[in-house]
XYZ file of N, CA and C in Angstrom:
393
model
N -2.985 6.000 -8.743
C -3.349 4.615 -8.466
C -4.056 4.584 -7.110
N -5.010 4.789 -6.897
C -6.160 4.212 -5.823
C -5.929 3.048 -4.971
N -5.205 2.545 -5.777
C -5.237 0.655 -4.994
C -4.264 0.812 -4.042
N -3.315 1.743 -4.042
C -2.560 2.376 -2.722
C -3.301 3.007 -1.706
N -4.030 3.394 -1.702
C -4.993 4.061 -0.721
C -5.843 3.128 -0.237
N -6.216 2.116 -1.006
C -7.089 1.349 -0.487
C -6.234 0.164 0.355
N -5.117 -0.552 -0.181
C -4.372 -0.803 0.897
C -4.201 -0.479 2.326
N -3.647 0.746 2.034
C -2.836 1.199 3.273
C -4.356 1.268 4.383
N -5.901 1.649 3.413
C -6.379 1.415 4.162
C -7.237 0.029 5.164
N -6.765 -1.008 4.223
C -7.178 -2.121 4.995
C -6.212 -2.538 6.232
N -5.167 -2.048 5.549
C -3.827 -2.459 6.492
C -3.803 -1.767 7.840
N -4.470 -0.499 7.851
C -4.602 0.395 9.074
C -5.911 -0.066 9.473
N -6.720 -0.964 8.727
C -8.394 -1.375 9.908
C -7.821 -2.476 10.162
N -6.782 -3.374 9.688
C -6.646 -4.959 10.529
C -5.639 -4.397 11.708
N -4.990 -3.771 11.227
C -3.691 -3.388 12.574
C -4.218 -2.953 13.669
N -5.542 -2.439 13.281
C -6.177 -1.297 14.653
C -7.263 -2.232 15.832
N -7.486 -3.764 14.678
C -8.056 -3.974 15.375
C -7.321 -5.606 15.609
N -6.100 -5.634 15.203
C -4.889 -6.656 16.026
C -4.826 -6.067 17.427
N -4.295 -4.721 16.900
C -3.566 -4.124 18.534
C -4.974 -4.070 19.305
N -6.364 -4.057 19.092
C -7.668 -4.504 20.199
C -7.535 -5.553 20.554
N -7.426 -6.235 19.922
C -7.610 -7.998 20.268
C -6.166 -8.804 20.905
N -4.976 -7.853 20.674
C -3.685 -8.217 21.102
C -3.075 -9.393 20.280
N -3.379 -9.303 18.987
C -2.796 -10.180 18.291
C -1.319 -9.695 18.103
N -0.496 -10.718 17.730
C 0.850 -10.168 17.265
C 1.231 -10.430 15.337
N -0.011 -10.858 15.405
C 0.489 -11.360 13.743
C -1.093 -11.603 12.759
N -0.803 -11.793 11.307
C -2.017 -12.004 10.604
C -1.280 -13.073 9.521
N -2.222 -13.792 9.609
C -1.454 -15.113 8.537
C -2.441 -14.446 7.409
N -3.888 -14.108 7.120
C -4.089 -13.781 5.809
C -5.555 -12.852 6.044
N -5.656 -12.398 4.874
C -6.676 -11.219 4.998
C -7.208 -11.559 4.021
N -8.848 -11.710 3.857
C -9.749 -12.031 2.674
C -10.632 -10.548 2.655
N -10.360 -10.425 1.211
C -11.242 -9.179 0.785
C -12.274 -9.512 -0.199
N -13.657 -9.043 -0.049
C -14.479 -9.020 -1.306
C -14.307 -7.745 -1.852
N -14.117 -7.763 -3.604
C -13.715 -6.986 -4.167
C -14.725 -6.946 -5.532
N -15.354 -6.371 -5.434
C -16.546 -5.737 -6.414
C -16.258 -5.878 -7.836
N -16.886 -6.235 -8.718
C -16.677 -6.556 -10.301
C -16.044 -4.925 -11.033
N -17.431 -4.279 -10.108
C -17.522 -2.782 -10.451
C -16.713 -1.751 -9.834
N -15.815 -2.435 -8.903
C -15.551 -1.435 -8.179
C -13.961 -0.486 -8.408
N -13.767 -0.994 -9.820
C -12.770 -0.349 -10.385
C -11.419 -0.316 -9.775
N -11.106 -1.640 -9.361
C -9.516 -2.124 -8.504
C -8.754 -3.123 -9.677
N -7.880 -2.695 -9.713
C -7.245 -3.942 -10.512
C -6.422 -4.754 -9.474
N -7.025 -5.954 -9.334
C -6.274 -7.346 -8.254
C -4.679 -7.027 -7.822
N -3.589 -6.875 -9.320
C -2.075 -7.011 -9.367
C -1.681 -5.850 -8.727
N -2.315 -4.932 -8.860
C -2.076 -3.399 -8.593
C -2.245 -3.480 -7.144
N -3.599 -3.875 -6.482
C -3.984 -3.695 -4.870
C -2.726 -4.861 -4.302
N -2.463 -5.949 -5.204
C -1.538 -6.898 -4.661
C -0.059 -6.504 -4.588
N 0.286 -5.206 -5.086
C 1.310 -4.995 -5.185
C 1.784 -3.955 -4.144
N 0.323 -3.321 -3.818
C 0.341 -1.667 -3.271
C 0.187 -2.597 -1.463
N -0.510 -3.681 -1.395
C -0.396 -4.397 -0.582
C 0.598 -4.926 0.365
N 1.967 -5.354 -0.430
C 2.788 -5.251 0.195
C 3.989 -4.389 0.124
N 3.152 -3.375 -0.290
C 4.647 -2.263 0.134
C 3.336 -1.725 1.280
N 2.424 -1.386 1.243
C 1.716 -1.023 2.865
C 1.584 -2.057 3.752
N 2.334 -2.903 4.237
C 2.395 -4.175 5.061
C 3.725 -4.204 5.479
N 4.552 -3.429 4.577
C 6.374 -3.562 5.588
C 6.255 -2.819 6.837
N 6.618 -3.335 8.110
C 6.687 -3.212 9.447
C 5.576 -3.430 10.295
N 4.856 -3.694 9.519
C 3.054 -3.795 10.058
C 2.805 -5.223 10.931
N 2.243 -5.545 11.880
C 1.663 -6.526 12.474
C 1.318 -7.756 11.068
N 0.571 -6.905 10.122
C 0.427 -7.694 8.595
C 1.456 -7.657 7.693
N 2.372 -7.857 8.381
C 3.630 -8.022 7.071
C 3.763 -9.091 6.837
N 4.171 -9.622 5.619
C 3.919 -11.543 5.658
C 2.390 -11.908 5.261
N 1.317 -11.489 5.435
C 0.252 -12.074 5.890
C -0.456 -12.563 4.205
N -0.820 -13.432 4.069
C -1.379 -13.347 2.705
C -2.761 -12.581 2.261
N -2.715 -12.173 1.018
C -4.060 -11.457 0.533
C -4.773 -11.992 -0.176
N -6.317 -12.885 -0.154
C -6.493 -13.047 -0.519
C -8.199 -12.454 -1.367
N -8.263 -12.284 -2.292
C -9.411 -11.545 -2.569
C -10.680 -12.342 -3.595
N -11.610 -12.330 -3.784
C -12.795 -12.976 -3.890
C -13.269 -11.846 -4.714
N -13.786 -12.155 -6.202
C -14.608 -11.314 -6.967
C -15.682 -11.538 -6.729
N -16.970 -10.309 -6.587
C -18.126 -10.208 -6.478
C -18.866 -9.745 -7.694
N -19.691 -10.371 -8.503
C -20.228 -9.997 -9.944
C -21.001 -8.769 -9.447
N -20.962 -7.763 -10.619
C -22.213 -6.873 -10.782
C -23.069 -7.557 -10.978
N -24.228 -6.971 -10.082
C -25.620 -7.649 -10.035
C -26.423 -6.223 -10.233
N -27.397 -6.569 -11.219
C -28.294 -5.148 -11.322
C -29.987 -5.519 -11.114
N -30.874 -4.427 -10.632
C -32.390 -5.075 -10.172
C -33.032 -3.901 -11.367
N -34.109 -4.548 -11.977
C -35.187 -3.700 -12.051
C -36.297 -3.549 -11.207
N -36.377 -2.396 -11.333
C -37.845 -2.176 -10.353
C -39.337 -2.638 -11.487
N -39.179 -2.312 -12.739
C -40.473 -2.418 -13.420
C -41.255 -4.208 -13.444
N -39.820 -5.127 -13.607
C -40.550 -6.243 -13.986
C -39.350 -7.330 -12.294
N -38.822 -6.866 -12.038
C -38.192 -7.195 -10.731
C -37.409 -8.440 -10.781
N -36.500 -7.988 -11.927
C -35.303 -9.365 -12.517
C -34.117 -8.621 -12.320
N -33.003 -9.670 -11.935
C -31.717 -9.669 -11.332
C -30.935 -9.876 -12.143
N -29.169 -9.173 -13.030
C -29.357 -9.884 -13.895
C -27.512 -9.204 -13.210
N -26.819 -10.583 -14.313
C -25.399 -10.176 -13.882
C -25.347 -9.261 -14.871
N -24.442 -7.957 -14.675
C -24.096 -7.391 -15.318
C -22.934 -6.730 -16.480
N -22.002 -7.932 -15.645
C -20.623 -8.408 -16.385
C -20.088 -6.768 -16.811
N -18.754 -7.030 -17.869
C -17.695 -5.964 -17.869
C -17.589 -5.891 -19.520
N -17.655 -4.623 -20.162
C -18.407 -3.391 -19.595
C -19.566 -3.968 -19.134
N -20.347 -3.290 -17.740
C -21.857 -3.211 -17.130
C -22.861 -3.296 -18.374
N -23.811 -4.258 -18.724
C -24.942 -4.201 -19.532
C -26.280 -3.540 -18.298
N -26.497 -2.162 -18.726
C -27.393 -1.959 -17.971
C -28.758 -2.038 -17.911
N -29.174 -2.361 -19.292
C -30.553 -2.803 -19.642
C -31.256 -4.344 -19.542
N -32.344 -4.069 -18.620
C -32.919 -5.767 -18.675
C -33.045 -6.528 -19.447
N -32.688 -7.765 -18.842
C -32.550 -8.681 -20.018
C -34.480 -9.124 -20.421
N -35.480 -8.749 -19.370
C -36.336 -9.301 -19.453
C -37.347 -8.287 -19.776
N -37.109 -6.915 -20.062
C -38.163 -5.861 -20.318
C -37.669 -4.848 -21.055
N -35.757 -4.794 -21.262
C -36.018 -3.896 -21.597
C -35.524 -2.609 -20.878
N -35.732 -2.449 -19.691
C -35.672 -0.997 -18.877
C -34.291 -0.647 -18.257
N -33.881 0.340 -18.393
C -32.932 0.668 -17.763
C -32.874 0.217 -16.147
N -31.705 -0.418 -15.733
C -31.291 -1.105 -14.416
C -31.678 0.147 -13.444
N -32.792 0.185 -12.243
C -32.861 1.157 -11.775
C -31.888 1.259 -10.288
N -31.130 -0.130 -9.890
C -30.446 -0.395 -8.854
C -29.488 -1.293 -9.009
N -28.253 -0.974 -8.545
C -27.173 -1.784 -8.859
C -26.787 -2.701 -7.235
N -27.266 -4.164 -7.416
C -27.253 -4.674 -6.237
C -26.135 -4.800 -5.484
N -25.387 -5.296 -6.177
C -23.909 -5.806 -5.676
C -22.422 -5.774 -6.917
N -21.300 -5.839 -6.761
C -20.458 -5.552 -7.146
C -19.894 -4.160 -7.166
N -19.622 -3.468 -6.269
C -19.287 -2.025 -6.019
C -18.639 -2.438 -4.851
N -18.563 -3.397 -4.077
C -18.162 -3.498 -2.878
C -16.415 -3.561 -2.835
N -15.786 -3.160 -1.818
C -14.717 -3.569 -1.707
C -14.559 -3.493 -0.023
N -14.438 -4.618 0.606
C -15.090 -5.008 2.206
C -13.679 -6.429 2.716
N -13.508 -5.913 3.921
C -13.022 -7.336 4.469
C -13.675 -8.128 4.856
N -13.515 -9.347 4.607
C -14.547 -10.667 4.617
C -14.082 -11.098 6.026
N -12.684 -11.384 5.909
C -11.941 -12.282 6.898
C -10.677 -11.907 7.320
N -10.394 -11.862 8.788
C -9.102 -12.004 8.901
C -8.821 -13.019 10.215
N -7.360 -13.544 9.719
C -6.984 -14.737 10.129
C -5.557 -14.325 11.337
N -5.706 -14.679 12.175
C -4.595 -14.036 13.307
C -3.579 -14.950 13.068
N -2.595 -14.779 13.576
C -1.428 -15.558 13.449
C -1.341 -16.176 14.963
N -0.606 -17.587 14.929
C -0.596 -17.857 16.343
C 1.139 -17.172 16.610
N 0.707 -17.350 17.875
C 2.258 -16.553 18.420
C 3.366 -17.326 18.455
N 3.191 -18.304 18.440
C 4.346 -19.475 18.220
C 5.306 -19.614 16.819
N 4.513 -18.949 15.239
C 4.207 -19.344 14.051
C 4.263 -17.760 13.667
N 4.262 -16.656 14.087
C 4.676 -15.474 13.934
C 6.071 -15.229 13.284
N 6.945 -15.316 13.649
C 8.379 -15.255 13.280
C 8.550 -16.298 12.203
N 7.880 -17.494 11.699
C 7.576 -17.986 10.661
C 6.924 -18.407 9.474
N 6.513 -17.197 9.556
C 5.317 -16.327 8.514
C 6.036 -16.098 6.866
N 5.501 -17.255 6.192
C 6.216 -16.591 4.824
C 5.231 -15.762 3.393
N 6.138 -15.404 2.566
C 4.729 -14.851 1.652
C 4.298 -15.269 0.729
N 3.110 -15.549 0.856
C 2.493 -16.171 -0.080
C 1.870 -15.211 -0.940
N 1.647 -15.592 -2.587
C 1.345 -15.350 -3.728
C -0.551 -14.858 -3.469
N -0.769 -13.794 -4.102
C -2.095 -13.463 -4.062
C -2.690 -14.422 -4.849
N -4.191 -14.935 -4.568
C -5.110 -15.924 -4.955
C -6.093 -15.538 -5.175
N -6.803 -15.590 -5.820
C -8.018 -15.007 -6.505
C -9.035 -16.163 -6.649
N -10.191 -15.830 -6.122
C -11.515 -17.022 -6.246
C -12.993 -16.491 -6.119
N -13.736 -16.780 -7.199
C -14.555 -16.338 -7.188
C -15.495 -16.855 -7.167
């Protein structure tokens, strides 16, 4: 399962850059998460908070944002979603998709500090999904 690795690694880029900024807390973390990028949401939401016990982000909510596959042709220069399974052929010529624009991504969008007052009353909230 991947979505453990990918956790632990968001959880080690917000922590690294709490302890820069001297935060003591994270109320929530927004991820864009790629159509294509082969994560399943429940799985990263789960692997999420078992890599968040003792962490500056423990408590913090996850929230993640789907990004459609987007594919370009070069021959006739149309954009087309590419939805699940990926349709890789243009819808307008014909040609095999020679560039896949977007949906591969898996990126932090946002993160939200906790105030220090509101730290010690940090509860957990349910992963949310919006796309």
């Amino acid at each position: 399962m991947h979505e453990m690795s990918l956790a632990v690694a968001v959880v080690d880029q917000v922590e690294a850059a709490a302890k820069s900024r001297g935060a003591v807390g994270v109320s929530s973390i927004e991820l864009d998460v790629g159509e294509l990028a082969g994560v399943v949401a429940d799985a990263l939401a789960f692997c999420f908070e078992l890599a968040c016990a003792g962490t500056v982000v423990e408590g913090a909510e996850l929230i993640t944002r789907t990004v459609p596959g987007t594919a370009r042709c070069a021959p006739c220069a149309e954009d087309w979603a590419v939805g699940m399974p990926p349709r890789l052929l243009c819808p307008g010529c014909g040609a095999a998709a020679d560039e896949l624009v977007a949906g591969r991504e898996l990126q932090i969008r946002e993160v939200r500090w906790a105030c220090p007052e509101t730290t010690h009353e940090r509860h957990h909230r349910p992963i949310t999904e919006e796309s």
